[in-house]
Coordinates of C-alpha atoms and ligand atoms in Angstrom, one line a residue:
M1 CA 54.5 -18.8 -116.6
L2 CA 53.0 -20.5 -113.6
I3 CA 51.9 -18.8 -110.3
N4 CA 53.8 -20.3 -107.4
D5 CA 52.3 -18.4 -104.5
V6 CA 49.7 -15.8 -103.5
I7 CA 50.8 -13.8 -100.5
V8 CA 48.0 -11.9 -98.7
T9 CA 48.9 -9.2 -96.2
P10 CA 46.3 -7.3 -94.2
I11 CA 47.4 -3.8 -93.3
A12 CA 46.2 -0.7 -91.6
F13 CA 47.1 2.9 -92.1
R14 CA 46.2 6.3 -90.7
D15 CA 42.8 7.8 -91.8
P16 CA 41.4 11.2 -90.7
P17 CA 38.1 11.6 -89.0
L18 CA 36.0 11.8 -92.3
L19 CA 32.3 12.0 -91.8
N20 CA 29.6 10.2 -93.9
S21 CA 26.0 9.3 -93.4
W22 CA 26.9 6.1 -91.6
G23 CA 29.3 7.7 -89.1
V24 CA 33.0 8.6 -89.2
H25 CA 36.2 7.1 -90.4
E26 CA 38.1 5.3 -87.7
P27 CA 41.8 6.3 -87.0
L28 CA 43.0 3.3 -89.0
A29 CA 41.7 2.3 -92.6
L30 CA 42.0 -1.4 -93.5
R31 CA 43.3 -2.8 -96.8
C32 CA 44.9 -6.0 -98.1
I33 CA 48.1 -6.2 -100.3
V34 CA 48.2 -9.1 -102.6
Q35 CA 51.5 -10.5 -104.2
V36 CA 51.3 -13.0 -106.9
V37 CA 54.6 -14.8 -107.1
L38 CA 55.5 -16.5 -110.4
A39 CA 57.8 -19.5 -110.9
D40 CA 60.7 -17.2 -112.1
G41 CA 60.5 -15.0 -109.0
T42 CA 58.4 -12.2 -110.8
V43 CA 56.0 -10.7 -108.3
G44 CA 52.7 -8.9 -109.4
L45 CA 51.0 -6.5 -107.0
G46 CA 47.2 -5.9 -106.1
E47 CA 45.3 -4.1 -103.3
C48 CA 41.8 -4.3 -102.2
T49 CA 39.5 -3.6 -99.2
G50 CA 40.9 -5.1 -95.9
G51 CA 39.7 -6.6 -92.7
T52 CA 39.5 -10.3 -91.6
T53 CA 36.7 -11.4 -93.8
R54 CA 38.4 -10.2 -97.0
T55 CA 41.8 -11.6 -95.8
E56 CA 40.1 -15.0 -95.1
E57 CA 38.3 -15.0 -98.6
L58 CA 41.6 -14.4 -100.3
L59 CA 43.4 -17.1 -98.4
K60 CA 40.5 -19.4 -99.2
V61 CA 41.1 -19.1 -102.9
R62 CA 44.9 -19.2 -102.7
E63 CA 45.3 -22.9 -103.4
A64 CA 43.0 -22.7 -106.5
V65 CA 45.1 -19.8 -108.0
I66 CA 48.5 -21.4 -107.3
G67 CA 49.6 -23.5 -110.3
C68 CA 47.5 -21.4 -112.8
D69 CA 49.2 -19.7 -115.8
V70 CA 49.5 -15.9 -114.9
F71 CA 48.1 -15.1 -118.3
A72 CA 45.0 -17.3 -117.8
T73 CA 42.9 -14.8 -115.9
G74 CA 39.8 -16.3 -117.2
E75 CA 40.5 -19.6 -115.7
I76 CA 41.7 -18.0 -112.4
E77 CA 38.3 -16.1 -112.2
R78 CA 36.4 -19.4 -112.9
R79 CA 38.4 -21.1 -110.1
I80 CA 37.8 -18.3 -107.6
D81 CA 34.0 -18.3 -108.6
A82 CA 34.0 -22.0 -107.9
V83 CA 35.5 -21.7 -104.5
L84 CA 33.5 -18.6 -103.3
G85 CA 30.2 -19.4 -105.1
D86 CA 27.6 -16.7 -104.9
R87 CA 28.3 -15.5 -101.4
P88 CA 27.6 -11.8 -101.2
G89 CA 30.4 -9.2 -100.9
I90 CA 30.8 -7.8 -97.4
G91 CA 28.2 -5.3 -96.7
G92 CA 26.2 -5.9 -99.9
G93 CA 25.6 -2.5 -101.6
F94 CA 27.0 -0.6 -98.5
V95 CA 29.5 2.1 -99.5
G96 CA 30.3 0.9 -102.9
M97 CA 31.0 -2.7 -101.9
P98 CA 30.7 -5.5 -104.6
S99 CA 27.5 -7.6 -104.9
K100 CA 29.6 -10.7 -104.9
A101 CA 32.6 -11.6 -102.8
A102 CA 34.1 -13.5 -105.7
R103 CA 34.4 -10.3 -107.7
A104 CA 36.2 -8.5 -104.9
V105 CA 38.6 -11.3 -104.5
F106 CA 39.3 -11.7 -108.1
A107 CA 39.9 -8.0 -108.5
P108 CA 43.3 -7.7 -106.7
I109 CA 44.5 -11.0 -108.0
E110 CA 43.6 -10.0 -111.6
V111 CA 45.4 -6.7 -111.1
A112 CA 48.5 -8.5 -109.7
C113 CA 48.5 -10.9 -112.7
L114 CA 48.3 -8.0 -115.1
D115 CA 51.3 -6.4 -113.2
A116 CA 53.2 -9.5 -113.5
Q117 CA 52.3 -10.0 -117.2
G118 CA 53.5 -6.4 -117.8
K119 CA 56.8 -7.2 -116.0
L120 CA 57.4 -10.4 -118.1
L121 CA 56.6 -8.6 -121.3
G122 CA 58.2 -5.3 -120.6
V123 CA 54.9 -3.4 -121.1
R124 CA 52.6 -1.3 -118.9
V125 CA 49.3 -2.5 -117.6
C126 CA 47.4 0.1 -119.7
D127 CA 49.1 -1.4 -122.8
L128 CA 47.6 -4.7 -121.8
L129 CA 44.3 -3.0 -121.7
G130 CA 44.4 -2.0 -125.3
G131 CA 46.8 1.0 -124.8
P132 CA 46.3 4.4 -123.3
V133 CA 44.1 7.0 -124.8
R134 CA 45.4 9.7 -122.4
D135 CA 48.8 10.1 -120.8
A136 CA 47.5 11.3 -117.4
V137 CA 44.1 10.6 -115.7
P138 CA 42.2 13.4 -114.1
Y139 CA 41.0 13.1 -110.5
S140 CA 38.7 15.2 -108.4
A141 CA 39.2 17.0 -105.1
Y142 CA 37.3 14.6 -102.8
L143 CA 36.0 16.7 -99.8
F144 CA 34.6 15.5 -96.6
Y145 CA 33.1 17.0 -93.6
K146 CA 35.6 16.3 -90.9
W147 CA 36.4 16.7 -87.2
A148 CA 39.5 18.7 -86.3
E149 CA 40.9 15.5 -84.7
H150 CA 40.3 12.0 -83.7
P151 CA 39.1 12.2 -80.1
D152 CA 41.0 10.8 -77.2
L153 CA 38.7 7.9 -76.4
D154 CA 41.2 5.6 -74.7
G155 CA 43.5 7.9 -73.0
S156 CA 46.3 7.6 -75.6
G157 CA 45.7 11.1 -76.9
A158 CA 43.8 12.9 -79.6
I159 CA 45.2 12.3 -83.1
V160 CA 45.6 15.6 -85.0
D161 CA 46.1 15.8 -88.8
G162 CA 47.1 18.7 -91.0
W163 CA 43.8 19.3 -92.5
G164 CA 41.9 21.1 -89.8
P165 CA 38.1 20.8 -89.2
A166 CA 35.5 21.1 -92.0
L167 CA 31.9 21.4 -90.3
D168 CA 30.5 24.3 -92.2
P169 CA 30.6 25.9 -95.7
A170 CA 33.7 28.0 -94.8
G171 CA 35.5 24.8 -93.5
V172 CA 34.7 22.9 -96.7
V173 CA 35.9 25.8 -98.9
A174 CA 39.1 26.0 -96.8
Q175 CA 39.7 22.3 -97.2
A176 CA 39.0 22.5 -101.0
K177 CA 41.7 25.3 -101.1
I178 CA 44.3 23.2 -99.3
M179 CA 43.5 20.2 -101.7
I180 CA 43.5 22.3 -104.9
D181 CA 46.7 24.2 -104.0
R182 CA 48.5 21.0 -103.3
Y183 CA 47.3 18.9 -106.1
G184 CA 45.8 21.1 -108.7
F185 CA 42.4 19.2 -109.0
E186 CA 40.0 20.7 -111.5
S187 CA 36.6 19.3 -110.2
I188 CA 35.3 18.8 -106.7
K189 CA 33.2 16.2 -105.0
L190 CA 31.7 16.7 -101.6
K191 CA 30.7 13.7 -99.4
A192 CA 27.3 14.7 -97.9
G193 CA 24.4 13.1 -96.0
V194 CA 26.0 14.4 -92.8
F195 CA 24.2 17.7 -92.0
P196 CA 20.6 18.7 -93.0
P197 CA 20.5 19.2 -96.7
E198 CA 20.1 23.1 -96.5
Q199 CA 23.7 23.2 -94.9
E200 CA 25.0 20.9 -97.6
I201 CA 23.4 23.1 -100.3
A202 CA 25.1 26.2 -98.7
A203 CA 28.4 24.3 -98.9
I204 CA 28.1 23.6 -102.6
K205 CA 27.1 27.1 -103.2
A206 CA 30.1 28.5 -101.2
L207 CA 32.4 26.2 -103.3
A208 CA 30.8 27.5 -106.6
E209 CA 31.4 31.0 -105.4
A210 CA 35.0 30.2 -104.4
F211 CA 35.8 28.2 -107.5
P212 CA 33.8 29.7 -110.4
G213 CA 33.2 27.4 -113.2
M214 CA 34.7 24.3 -111.4
P215 CA 32.6 21.1 -112.0
L216 CA 31.0 20.2 -108.6
R217 CA 29.3 17.0 -107.3
I218 CA 27.6 16.0 -104.1
D219 CA 27.2 12.5 -102.7
P220 CA 25.0 11.8 -99.7
N221 CA 25.1 8.0 -100.2
G222 CA 21.4 7.6 -100.4
A223 CA 20.8 9.7 -97.3
W224 CA 17.8 11.7 -98.8
T225 CA 14.2 10.8 -99.5
V226 CA 13.0 11.3 -103.1
P227 CA 11.5 14.7 -102.3
T228 CA 14.5 15.9 -100.4
S229 CA 16.7 14.7 -103.4
I230 CA 14.5 16.7 -105.9
M231 CA 14.6 19.8 -103.7
V232 CA 18.5 19.5 -103.6
G233 CA 18.6 18.9 -107.3
E234 CA 16.5 21.9 -108.1
A235 CA 18.4 24.1 -105.6
L236 CA 21.7 23.2 -107.2
A237 CA 20.7 23.0 -110.8
A238 CA 23.2 25.7 -111.7
E239 CA 26.1 24.2 -109.8
L240 CA 26.1 20.4 -110.1
E241 CA 28.0 18.4 -112.8
Y242 CA 26.2 15.4 -111.5
L243 CA 24.3 14.4 -108.4
E244 CA 25.5 11.1 -106.8
D245 CA 23.3 8.5 -105.2
P246 CA 20.9 11.1 -103.6
T247 CA 18.5 8.3 -102.7
L248 CA 18.4 4.6 -102.4
G249 CA 17.3 2.1 -105.0
Q250 CA 16.6 2.0 -108.7
D251 CA 13.0 3.2 -108.3
G252 CA 13.8 6.2 -106.2
M253 CA 16.7 7.2 -108.3
A254 CA 14.5 6.9 -111.5
E255 CA 11.9 9.2 -109.9
V256 CA 14.5 11.9 -108.9
A257 CA 16.2 11.5 -112.4
K258 CA 12.9 12.5 -114.1
Q259 CA 12.6 15.8 -112.0
V260 CA 16.2 17.1 -111.9
S261 CA 18.2 18.7 -114.7
M262 CA 21.7 17.1 -114.1
P263 CA 22.6 13.5 -114.5
L264 CA 22.4 11.2 -111.5
A265 CA 25.6 9.1 -110.8
T266 CA 25.9 5.9 -108.8
N267 CA 28.3 3.6 -107.0
M268 CA 25.3 2.2 -105.0
C269 CA 22.4 1.1 -107.2
V270 CA 24.5 -0.2 -110.2
I271 CA 27.3 -2.2 -108.6
G272 CA 27.3 -5.3 -110.9
F273 CA 26.4 -6.2 -114.5
E274 CA 23.2 -7.6 -113.3
D275 CA 22.0 -4.2 -112.2
V276 CA 22.5 -2.6 -115.7
P277 CA 19.4 -3.8 -117.6
G278 CA 16.9 -2.6 -114.9
S279 CA 18.7 0.6 -114.4
V280 CA 18.6 1.3 -118.2
A281 CA 15.0 0.3 -118.5
K282 CA 14.0 2.7 -115.6
G283 CA 16.4 5.5 -116.5
S284 CA 17.6 5.6 -113.0
V285 CA 21.1 6.9 -113.6
G286 CA 23.1 8.8 -116.2
V287 CA 26.7 8.1 -115.0
V288 CA 28.0 4.9 -113.5
L289 CA 30.9 5.2 -111.3
S290 CA 33.2 2.1 -112.1
D291 CA 35.5 0.7 -109.5
H292 CA 37.6 -2.2 -110.5
H293 CA 37.6 -3.5 -106.8
V294 CA 33.9 -3.9 -107.1
W295 CA 33.3 -4.9 -110.7
G296 CA 35.9 -7.8 -110.7
G297 CA 39.1 -6.2 -112.1
L298 CA 40.4 -3.9 -114.8
R299 CA 39.2 -5.9 -117.9
H300 CA 35.6 -6.2 -116.4
S301 CA 35.7 -2.4 -115.8
L302 CA 36.5 -1.9 -119.4
E303 CA 33.5 -4.1 -120.3
L304 CA 31.3 -1.9 -118.1
A305 CA 32.7 1.2 -120.0
A306 CA 31.7 -0.4 -123.3
I307 CA 28.2 -1.1 -121.9
C308 CA 27.9 2.5 -120.7
E309 CA 28.8 3.7 -124.2
T310 CA 26.3 1.4 -125.8
F311 CA 23.5 2.7 -123.6
G312 CA 24.6 6.4 -123.7
L313 CA 25.6 6.4 -120.1
G314 CA 28.6 8.4 -118.8
I315 CA 31.4 6.6 -116.8
S316 CA 33.5 7.9 -114.1
M317 CA 35.3 6.2 -111.1
H318 CA 34.4 5.6 -107.5
S319 CA 37.0 5.2 -104.6
N320 CA 37.3 4.2 -101.0
S321 CA 40.2 4.7 -98.7
H322 CA 43.2 3.3 -100.6
L323 CA 46.9 3.4 -101.2
G324 CA 49.2 3.6 -104.3
I325 CA 48.9 0.2 -105.7
S326 CA 45.2 0.8 -106.1
L327 CA 45.8 4.3 -107.4
A328 CA 48.2 3.0 -110.0
A329 CA 45.7 0.4 -111.2
M330 CA 42.9 3.0 -111.3
T331 CA 45.2 5.2 -113.3
H332 CA 46.1 2.5 -115.9
L333 CA 42.4 1.7 -116.1
G334 CA 41.4 5.4 -116.5
A335 CA 44.0 5.9 -119.2
A336 CA 42.6 3.0 -121.2
I337 CA 38.8 3.8 -120.9
R338 CA 38.0 5.7 -124.1
N339 CA 34.7 7.2 -122.9
L340 CA 35.9 8.3 -119.5
G341 CA 34.0 11.5 -119.3
Y342 CA 34.7 12.8 -115.8
A343 CA 37.5 13.3 -113.3
C344 CA 37.8 10.1 -111.1
D345 CA 37.4 9.9 -107.4
T346 CA 40.3 9.2 -105.1
H347 CA 40.8 9.2 -101.4
Y348 CA 44.6 9.1 -101.9
P349 CA 45.3 12.6 -100.6
W350 CA 43.8 11.5 -97.2
N351 CA 46.0 8.4 -96.9
S352 CA 49.1 8.8 -99.1
D353 CA 51.6 9.5 -96.2
D354 CA 51.2 5.8 -95.1
D355 CA 51.7 4.3 -98.6
V356 CA 53.7 1.0 -98.9
I357 CA 55.3 1.7 -102.2
K358 CA 59.0 2.7 -102.9
N359 CA 59.5 6.4 -103.9
G360 CA 55.9 7.2 -102.9
P361 CA 53.6 8.8 -102.5
L362 CA 52.5 9.1 -106.2
E363 CA 52.3 12.7 -107.2
F364 CA 49.3 14.5 -108.8
A365 CA 50.2 17.3 -111.1
G366 CA 47.5 19.7 -112.4
G367 CA 44.8 17.5 -110.9
T368 CA 46.0 14.4 -112.9
L369 CA 48.2 11.4 -112.3
A370 CA 50.5 10.5 -115.1
I371 CA 50.6 6.7 -116.1
P372 CA 53.3 5.4 -113.8
D373 CA 56.4 4.3 -115.9
G374 CA 56.2 0.6 -116.6
P375 CA 56.6 -2.2 -116.7
G376 CA 53.4 -3.5 -115.2
L377 CA 51.7 -1.1 -112.8
G378 CA 55.0 0.9 -112.5
V379 CA 55.0 0.8 -108.6
E380 CA 57.3 -1.3 -106.3
L381 CA 56.5 -2.6 -103.0
D382 CA 58.6 -1.3 -100.0
H383 CA 58.7 -4.4 -97.8
D384 CA 59.7 -2.6 -94.6
K385 CA 56.7 -0.2 -94.9
L386 CA 54.4 -3.2 -95.6
A387 CA 55.7 -5.0 -92.5
A388 CA 55.0 -1.8 -90.4
R389 CA 51.5 -1.4 -91.7
H390 CA 50.9 -5.2 -91.2
E391 CA 52.0 -4.7 -87.5
D392 CA 49.7 -1.8 -87.2
F393 CA 46.8 -4.0 -88.4
L394 CA 47.6 -6.8 -85.9
A395 CA 48.1 -4.3 -83.1
S396 CA 44.8 -2.5 -83.8
G397 CA 42.7 -5.6 -83.0
R398 CA 40.4 -4.4 -85.7
S399 CA 38.5 -6.8 -88.0
Q400 CA 36.2 -4.7 -90.2
R401 CA 35.5 -1.1 -91.0
D402 CA 32.6 0.2 -88.7
D403 CA 32.0 4.0 -89.1
T404 CA 28.8 3.7 -87.1
A405 CA 30.3 2.1 -84.1
Y406 CA 33.0 4.6 -84.0
L407 CA 30.7 7.6 -84.2
R408 CA 28.6 6.1 -81.5
R409 CA 31.5 6.1 -79.0
V410 CA 31.2 10.0 -79.2
Q411 CA 27.5 10.2 -80.0
P412 CA 25.8 7.0 -78.5
D413 CA 22.3 7.8 -80.0
Y414 CA 23.5 8.2 -83.6
D415 CA 21.0 6.6 -86.0
P416 CA 22.5 5.9 -89.4
T417 CA 19.2 4.5 -90.9
L418 CA 18.7 5.7 -94.4
P419 CA 17.1 8.0 -95.6
R420 CA 18.2 10.4 -92.9
F421 CA 16.6 13.5 -94.4
Ligands
LIG501 O1 35.1 7.1 -97.6 O2 33.4 7.5 -96.3 C1 33.9 7.3 -97.4 C2 32.9 7.2 -98.5 O3 31.6 7.3 -98.2 C3 33.0 5.8 -99.3 O4 33.0 4.8 -98.4 C4 32.1 5.6 -100.4 O5 32.1 4.3 -100.8 O6 33.4 7.3 -101.6 C5 32.4 6.4 -101.6 C6 31.2 6.9 -102.5 O7 31.4 7.6 -103.4 O8 30.1 6.4 -102.2
LIG502 MG1 29.4 7.6 -104.0

């Protein structure tokens, strides 16, 4: 069945003021929704990072994809590679971005093709990935330090959300309680690199006390030097399930890995297949955080899982601000990864109110998301909501995510240079 059209819609949706080492999330997060339209009118859905560069890249490959067989994803990938060549992904290794633009552009198109294939065949996407090995995929409570509200910078008023502030250990524990009460998550990740490490160690210790036995992780996105990373790893030896990207680069990670007892995880120093051999040789990570948006789709993510199994590495899943089409794809993938050893990351609780799917948001139960009922991804686009979110994108005048520029409007001297501590 041939592809007749590829529709790319850049959107924006509300995002709370979540802090990280680069700055703070802006009031609107940016994504693109991709629709692959087949000759018989079947439509497959995909979602990926947004902004103008990604939208332009997707539009640039549109003509090359139109006319392909929806089952020929290998040929579609080859054509996208030919159009985009080796140009780097936006931001290179920054916040889990792909090393190559072609991978990030192929990913939502591959997902949309698999969704359409599932609809044609009457099967779920996870069935196309070899079938599920679990009926529901575990996710973690992804905690962030956060301001109480988006400040009133242009006179249109502060934007308050229902989460409250989280700027100290008590605030972090309160946020975890809300998230766990609502969704039942059974492991916790704290985004760190915001405050001096002693304060972040105290937050993890407070979480361990409030949630005894709960697997905990901390991720400062490379904000610590090697000695600081070792100090944190030693201080939290009893608490952490894994330590995520404490420091930048394979060599630094390898040095830390030798000195701490828990595995190191990454979505920053192993972000493409070409990074795996060096990482294995150096022993820099114990757990790779897959992300189909970064690794070039669901099938390449399964290949990554097999490579991790081969080298005795764990596999878990990274996320960035996203909506339900991505969550559905992550869940079909997570259901099909035999060696998925950890609860996956998701930003969905922060953004789900503005989802563009019908009958949304998708609902977690007991910290897991059940595989959506098929066929395909099992989610349907709400065209009115999509149009509203597209209007929000146009009205925002935004082109790219820039957490640093936003924080500097409040704190002009903020320096995000890594390592920070
Ligand atoms: O949403 O601020 C954020 C995170 O810092 C995100 O951008 C990272 O890519 O969640 C991610 C991570 O695990 O590094
Ligand atoms: Mg990370």
